[in-house]
Short mmCIF file of C-alpha atoms in Angstrom, two decimals:
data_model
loop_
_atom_site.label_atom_id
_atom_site.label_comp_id
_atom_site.label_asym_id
_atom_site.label_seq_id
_atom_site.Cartn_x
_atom_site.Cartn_y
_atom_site.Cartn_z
CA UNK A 36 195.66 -134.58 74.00
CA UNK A 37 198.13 -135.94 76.62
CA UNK A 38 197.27 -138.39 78.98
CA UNK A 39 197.48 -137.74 82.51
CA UNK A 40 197.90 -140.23 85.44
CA UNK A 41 196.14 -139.05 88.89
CA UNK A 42 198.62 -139.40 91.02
CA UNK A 43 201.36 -137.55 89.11
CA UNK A 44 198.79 -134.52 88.82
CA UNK A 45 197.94 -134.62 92.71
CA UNK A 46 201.84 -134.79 93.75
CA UNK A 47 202.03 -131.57 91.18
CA UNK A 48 198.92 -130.06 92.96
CA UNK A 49 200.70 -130.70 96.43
CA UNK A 50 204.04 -129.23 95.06
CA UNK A 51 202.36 -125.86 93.72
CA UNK A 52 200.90 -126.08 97.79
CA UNK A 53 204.20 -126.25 99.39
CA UNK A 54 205.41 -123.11 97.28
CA UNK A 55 202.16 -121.37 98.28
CA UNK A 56 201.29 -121.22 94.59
CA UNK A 57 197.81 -121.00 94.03
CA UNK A 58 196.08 -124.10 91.95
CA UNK A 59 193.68 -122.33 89.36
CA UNK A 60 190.87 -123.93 87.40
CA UNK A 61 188.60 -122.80 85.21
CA UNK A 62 185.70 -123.81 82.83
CA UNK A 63 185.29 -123.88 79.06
CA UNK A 64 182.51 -123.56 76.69
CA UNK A 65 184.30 -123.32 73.61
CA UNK A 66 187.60 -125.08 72.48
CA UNK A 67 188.84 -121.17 71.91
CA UNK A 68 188.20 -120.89 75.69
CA UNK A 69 190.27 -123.72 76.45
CA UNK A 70 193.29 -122.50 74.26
CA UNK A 71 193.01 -119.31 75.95
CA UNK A 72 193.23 -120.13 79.19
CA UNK A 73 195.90 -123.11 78.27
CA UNK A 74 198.04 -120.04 76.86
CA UNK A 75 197.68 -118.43 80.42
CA UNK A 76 199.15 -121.20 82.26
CA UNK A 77 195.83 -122.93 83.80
CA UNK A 78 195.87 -125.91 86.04
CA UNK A 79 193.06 -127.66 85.09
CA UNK A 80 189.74 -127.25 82.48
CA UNK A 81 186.81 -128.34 83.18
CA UNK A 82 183.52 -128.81 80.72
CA UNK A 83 180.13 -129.45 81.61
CA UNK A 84 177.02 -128.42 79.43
CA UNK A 85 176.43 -124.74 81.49
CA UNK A 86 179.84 -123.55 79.27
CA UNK A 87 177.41 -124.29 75.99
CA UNK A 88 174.68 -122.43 77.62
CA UNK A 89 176.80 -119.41 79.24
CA UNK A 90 179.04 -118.76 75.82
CA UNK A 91 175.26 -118.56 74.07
CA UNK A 92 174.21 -115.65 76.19
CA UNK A 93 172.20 -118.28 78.30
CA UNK A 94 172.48 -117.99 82.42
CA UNK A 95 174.73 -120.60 83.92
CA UNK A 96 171.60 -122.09 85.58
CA UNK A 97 170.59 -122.93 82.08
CA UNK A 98 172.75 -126.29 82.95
CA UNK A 99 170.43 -127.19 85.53
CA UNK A 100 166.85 -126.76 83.50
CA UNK A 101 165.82 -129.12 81.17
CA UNK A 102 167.11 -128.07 77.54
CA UNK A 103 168.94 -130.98 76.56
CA UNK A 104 171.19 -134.00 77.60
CA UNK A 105 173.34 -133.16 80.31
CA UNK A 106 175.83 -135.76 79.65
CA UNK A 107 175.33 -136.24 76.02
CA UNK A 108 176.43 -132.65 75.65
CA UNK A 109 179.35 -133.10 77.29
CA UNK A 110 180.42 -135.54 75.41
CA UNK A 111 180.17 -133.57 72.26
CA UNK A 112 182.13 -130.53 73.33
CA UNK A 113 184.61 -132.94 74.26
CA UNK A 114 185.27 -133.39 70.70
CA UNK A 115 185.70 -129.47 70.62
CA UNK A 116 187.83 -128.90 73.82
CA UNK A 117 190.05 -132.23 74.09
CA UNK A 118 191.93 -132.20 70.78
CA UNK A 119 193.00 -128.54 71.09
CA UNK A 120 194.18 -128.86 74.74
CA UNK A 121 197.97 -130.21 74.65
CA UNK A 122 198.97 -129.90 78.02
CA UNK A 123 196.38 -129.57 80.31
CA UNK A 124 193.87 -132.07 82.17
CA UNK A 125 190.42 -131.25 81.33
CA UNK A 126 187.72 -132.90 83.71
CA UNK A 127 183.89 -133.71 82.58
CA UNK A 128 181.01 -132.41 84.37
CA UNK A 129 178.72 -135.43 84.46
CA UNK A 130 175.14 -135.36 85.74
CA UNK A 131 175.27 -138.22 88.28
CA UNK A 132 171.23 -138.17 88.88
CA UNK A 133 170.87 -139.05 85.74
CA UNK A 134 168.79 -141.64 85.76
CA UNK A 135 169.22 -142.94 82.13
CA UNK A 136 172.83 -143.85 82.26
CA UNK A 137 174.49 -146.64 84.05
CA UNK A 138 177.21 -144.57 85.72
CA UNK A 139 180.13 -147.34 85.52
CA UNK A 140 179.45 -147.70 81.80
CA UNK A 141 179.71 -143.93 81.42
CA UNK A 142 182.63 -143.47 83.04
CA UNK A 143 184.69 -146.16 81.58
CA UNK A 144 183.73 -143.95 78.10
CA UNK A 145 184.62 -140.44 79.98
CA UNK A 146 188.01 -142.17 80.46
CA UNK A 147 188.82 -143.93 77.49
CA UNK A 148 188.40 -140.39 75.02
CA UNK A 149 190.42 -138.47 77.01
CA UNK A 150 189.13 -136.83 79.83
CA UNK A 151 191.27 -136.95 82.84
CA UNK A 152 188.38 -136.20 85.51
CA UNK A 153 185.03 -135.88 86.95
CA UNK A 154 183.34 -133.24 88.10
CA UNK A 155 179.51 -133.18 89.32
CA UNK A 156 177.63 -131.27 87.34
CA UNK A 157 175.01 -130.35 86.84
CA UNK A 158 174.22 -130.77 90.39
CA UNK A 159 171.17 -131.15 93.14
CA UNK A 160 173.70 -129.33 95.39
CA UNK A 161 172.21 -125.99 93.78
CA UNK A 162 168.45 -126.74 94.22
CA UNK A 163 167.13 -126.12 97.59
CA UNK A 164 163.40 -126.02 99.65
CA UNK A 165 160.37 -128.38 98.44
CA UNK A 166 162.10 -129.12 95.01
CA UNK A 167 165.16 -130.40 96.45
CA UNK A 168 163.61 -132.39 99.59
CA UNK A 169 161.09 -134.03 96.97
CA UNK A 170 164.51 -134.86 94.15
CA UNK A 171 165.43 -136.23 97.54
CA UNK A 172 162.94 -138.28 98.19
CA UNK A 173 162.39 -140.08 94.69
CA UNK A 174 165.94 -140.65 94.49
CA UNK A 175 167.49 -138.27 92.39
CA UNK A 176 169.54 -136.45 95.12
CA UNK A 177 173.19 -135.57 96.07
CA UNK A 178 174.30 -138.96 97.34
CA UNK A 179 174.10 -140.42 93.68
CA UNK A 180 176.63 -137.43 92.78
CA UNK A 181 178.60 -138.53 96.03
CA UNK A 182 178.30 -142.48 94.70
CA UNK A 183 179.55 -141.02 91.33
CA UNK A 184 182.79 -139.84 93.05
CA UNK A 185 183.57 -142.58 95.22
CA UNK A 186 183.38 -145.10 91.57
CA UNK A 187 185.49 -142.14 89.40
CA UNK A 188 187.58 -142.48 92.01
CA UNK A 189 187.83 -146.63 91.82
CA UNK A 190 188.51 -146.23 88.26
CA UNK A 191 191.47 -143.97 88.69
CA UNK A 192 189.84 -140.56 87.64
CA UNK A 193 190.57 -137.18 89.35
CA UNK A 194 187.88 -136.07 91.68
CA UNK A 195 186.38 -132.70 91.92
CA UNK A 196 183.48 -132.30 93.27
CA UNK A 197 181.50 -129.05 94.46
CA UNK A 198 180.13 -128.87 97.83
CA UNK A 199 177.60 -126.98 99.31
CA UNK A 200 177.58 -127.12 103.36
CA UNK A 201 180.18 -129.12 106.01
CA UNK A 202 178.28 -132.27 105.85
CA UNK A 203 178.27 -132.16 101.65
CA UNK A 204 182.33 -131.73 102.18
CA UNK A 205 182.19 -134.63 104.78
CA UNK A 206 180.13 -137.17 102.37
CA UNK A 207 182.80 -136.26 99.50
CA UNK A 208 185.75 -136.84 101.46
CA UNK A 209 185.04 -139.90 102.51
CA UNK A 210 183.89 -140.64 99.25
CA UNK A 211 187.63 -140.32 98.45
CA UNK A 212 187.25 -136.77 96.80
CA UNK A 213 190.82 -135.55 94.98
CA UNK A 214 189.70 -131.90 95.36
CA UNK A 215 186.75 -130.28 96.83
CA UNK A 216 185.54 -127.30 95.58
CA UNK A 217 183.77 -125.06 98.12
CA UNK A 218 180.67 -123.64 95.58
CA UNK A 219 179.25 -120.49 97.06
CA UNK A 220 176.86 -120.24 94.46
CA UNK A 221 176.24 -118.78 90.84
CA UNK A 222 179.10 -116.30 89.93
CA UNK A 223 178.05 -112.61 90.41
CA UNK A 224 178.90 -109.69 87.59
CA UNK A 225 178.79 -108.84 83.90
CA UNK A 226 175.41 -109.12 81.59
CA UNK A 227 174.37 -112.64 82.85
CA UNK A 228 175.45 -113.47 86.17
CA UNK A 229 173.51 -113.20 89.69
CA UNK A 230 172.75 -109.96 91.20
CA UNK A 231 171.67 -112.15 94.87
CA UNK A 232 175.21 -113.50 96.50
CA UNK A 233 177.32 -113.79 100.00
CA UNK A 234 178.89 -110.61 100.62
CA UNK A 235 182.94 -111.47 100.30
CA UNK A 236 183.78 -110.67 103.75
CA UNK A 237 181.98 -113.47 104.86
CA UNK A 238 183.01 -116.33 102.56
CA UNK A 239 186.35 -117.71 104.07
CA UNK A 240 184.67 -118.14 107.45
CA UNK A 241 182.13 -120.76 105.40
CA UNK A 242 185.24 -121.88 103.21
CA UNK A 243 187.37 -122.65 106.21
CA UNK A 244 184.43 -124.23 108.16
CA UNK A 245 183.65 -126.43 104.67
CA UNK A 246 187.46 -126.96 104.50
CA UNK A 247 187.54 -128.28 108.02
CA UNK A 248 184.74 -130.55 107.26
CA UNK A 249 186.63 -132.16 104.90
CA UNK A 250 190.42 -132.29 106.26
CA UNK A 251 188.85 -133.83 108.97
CA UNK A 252 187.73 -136.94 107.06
CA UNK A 253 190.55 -136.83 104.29
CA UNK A 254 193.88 -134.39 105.78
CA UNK A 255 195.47 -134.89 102.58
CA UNK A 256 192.12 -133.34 100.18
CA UNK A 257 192.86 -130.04 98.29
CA UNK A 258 190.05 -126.98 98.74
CA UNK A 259 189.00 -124.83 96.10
CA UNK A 260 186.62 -122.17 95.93
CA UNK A 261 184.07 -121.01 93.12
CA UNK A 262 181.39 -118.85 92.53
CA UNK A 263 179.05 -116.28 94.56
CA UNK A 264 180.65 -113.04 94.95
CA UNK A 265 184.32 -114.75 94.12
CA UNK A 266 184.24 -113.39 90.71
CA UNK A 267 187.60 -111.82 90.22
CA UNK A 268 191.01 -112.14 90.33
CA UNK A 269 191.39 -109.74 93.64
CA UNK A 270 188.15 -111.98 95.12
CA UNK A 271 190.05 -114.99 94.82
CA UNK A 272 193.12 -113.09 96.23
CA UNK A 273 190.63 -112.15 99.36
CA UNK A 274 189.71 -115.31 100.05
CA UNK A 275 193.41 -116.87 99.99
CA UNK A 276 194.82 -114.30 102.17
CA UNK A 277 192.05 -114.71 105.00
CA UNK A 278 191.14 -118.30 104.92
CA UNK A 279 193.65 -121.22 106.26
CA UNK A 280 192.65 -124.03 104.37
CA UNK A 281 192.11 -123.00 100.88
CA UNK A 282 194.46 -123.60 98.13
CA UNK A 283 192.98 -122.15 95.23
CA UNK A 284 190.18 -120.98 92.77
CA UNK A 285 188.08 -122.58 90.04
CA UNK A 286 186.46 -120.34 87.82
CA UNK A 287 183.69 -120.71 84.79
CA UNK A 288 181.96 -117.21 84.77
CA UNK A 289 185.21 -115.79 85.68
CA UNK A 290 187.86 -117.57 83.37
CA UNK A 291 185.27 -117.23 79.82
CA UNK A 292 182.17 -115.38 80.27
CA UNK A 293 183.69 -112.45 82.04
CA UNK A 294 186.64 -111.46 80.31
CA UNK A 295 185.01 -112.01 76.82
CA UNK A 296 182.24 -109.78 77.66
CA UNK A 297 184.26 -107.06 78.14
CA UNK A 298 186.78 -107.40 75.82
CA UNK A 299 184.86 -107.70 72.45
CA UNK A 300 182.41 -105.01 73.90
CA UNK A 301 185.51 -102.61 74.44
CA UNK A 302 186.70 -103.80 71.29
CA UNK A 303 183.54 -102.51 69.48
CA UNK A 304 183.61 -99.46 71.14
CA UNK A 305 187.40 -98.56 69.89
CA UNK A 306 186.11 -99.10 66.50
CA UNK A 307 183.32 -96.79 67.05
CA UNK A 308 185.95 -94.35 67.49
CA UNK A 309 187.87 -94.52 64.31
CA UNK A 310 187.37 -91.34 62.62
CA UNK A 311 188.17 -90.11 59.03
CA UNK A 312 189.40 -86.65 60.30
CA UNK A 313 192.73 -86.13 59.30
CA UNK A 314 192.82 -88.43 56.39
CA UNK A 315 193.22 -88.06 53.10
CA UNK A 316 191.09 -85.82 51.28
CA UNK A 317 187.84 -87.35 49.32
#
């Protein structure tokens, strides 16, 4: 696993910008995942414990209920992902409301065994009415995943963060935010994923406003988008050719879930197919 230093992978980021080359992300459950979408030339992997959950059949959301340790999990993928990734950064999702971890202690161990990033998740930013007013009010609410940012930051990690509205994008910017991913919620498509989304035609309007939001309190932040009905390759195409400030997609659903679904299910159906007519006689 190489070592990466964040400023060399920002000035590549920029670069890729200035040839209008799109920066591409994407999430991994397995280390096979990871090799995969090393092999296809990705710019950055992320894990967090909803790639456990989706490559088990389990609804992304599964990352956000209560069946298991958030950031304990993490850690123990990374011993899956990190040594079979050669060339690529891979950031950790890390449950900043977490309330039994001191957060600068944690991160000084998400550093030291490799991982080259942050990224928050599972987050409060996908929980809305009474639930997410009352995580609000007893302190377990998105400006602990904004406070987690600004310290990765301190400490010389890449910052990733997924936002959810303008002032979300706002409160990570000035947080110091690397890259800001623009999360229009759970990824749509295939056995699994959510059947309630944004219709496309009306995401880059909320990606450019969310953009905005952010270029206004850092000019020099790189947008992403994820999720909601931006599920495939021609989605994230859409979005790039009708948005102004949005320089690439993250995917989980999309980069793992998606294309393994079909591919061993079309597999098993071209097996079905083999037939003994024609062969040698019995």
């Amino acid at each position: 696993m190489a070592r990466f230093i964040k400023s060399e992978l920002l000035e590549t980021y920029r670069a890729m910008i200035a040839r209008g080359e799109p920066i591409v992300g994407g999430g991994a459950g397995t280390g096979l995942s990871a090799k995969c979408e090393e092999a296809g030339g990705i710019d950055l992997i992320v894990i967090y414990n909803s790639g456990r959950f989706r490559m088990a059949g389990r609804g992304s959301l599964s990352g956000l209920m209560p069946y298991g340790d958030a950031n304990q999990i993490v850690m123990e993928m990374a011993g899956e992902v990190l040594p079979v990734v050669k060339r690529t950064p891979v950031i950790a999702g890390v449950c900043a409301t977490d309330p039994f971890r001191q957060m600068d202690v944690f991160l000084d161990e998400v550093k030291r065994i490799g991982f080259a990033g942050v990224q928050n998740f599972p987050t409060v930013g996908l929980i809305d009415g009474v639930f997410r007013a009352n995580l609000e009010e007893t302190g377990m609410g998105y400006g602990l995943e904004v406070e987690m940012v600004a310290l990765a930051n301190a400490k010389g990690l890449l910052t990733t963060p997924y936002v959810f509205s303008e002032d979300d994008a706002r409160r990570m910017a000035a947080a110091g935010a690397d890259i800001i991913v623009c999360h229009l919620g759970l990824t749509t498509g295939g056995a699994i994923g959510a059947e309630t989304a944004l219709k496309l035609a009306d995401c880059p309007a909320i990606v450019d406003a969310w953009a905005q939001a952010a270029l206004e309190v850092k000019p020099d932040a790189i947008i992403l988008v994820h999720g909601g009905p931006v599920a495939e390759p021609a989605d994230a195409d859409f979005i790039m050719k009708n948005t102004r400030h949005c320089h690439g997609f993250y995917g989980a659903s999309s980069m793992e879930r998606l294309p393994v679904e079909v591919a061993i299910r079309d597999q098993t159906r071209a097996f079905k197919t083999i037939s003994r007519q024609g062969g040698p006689a019995q």
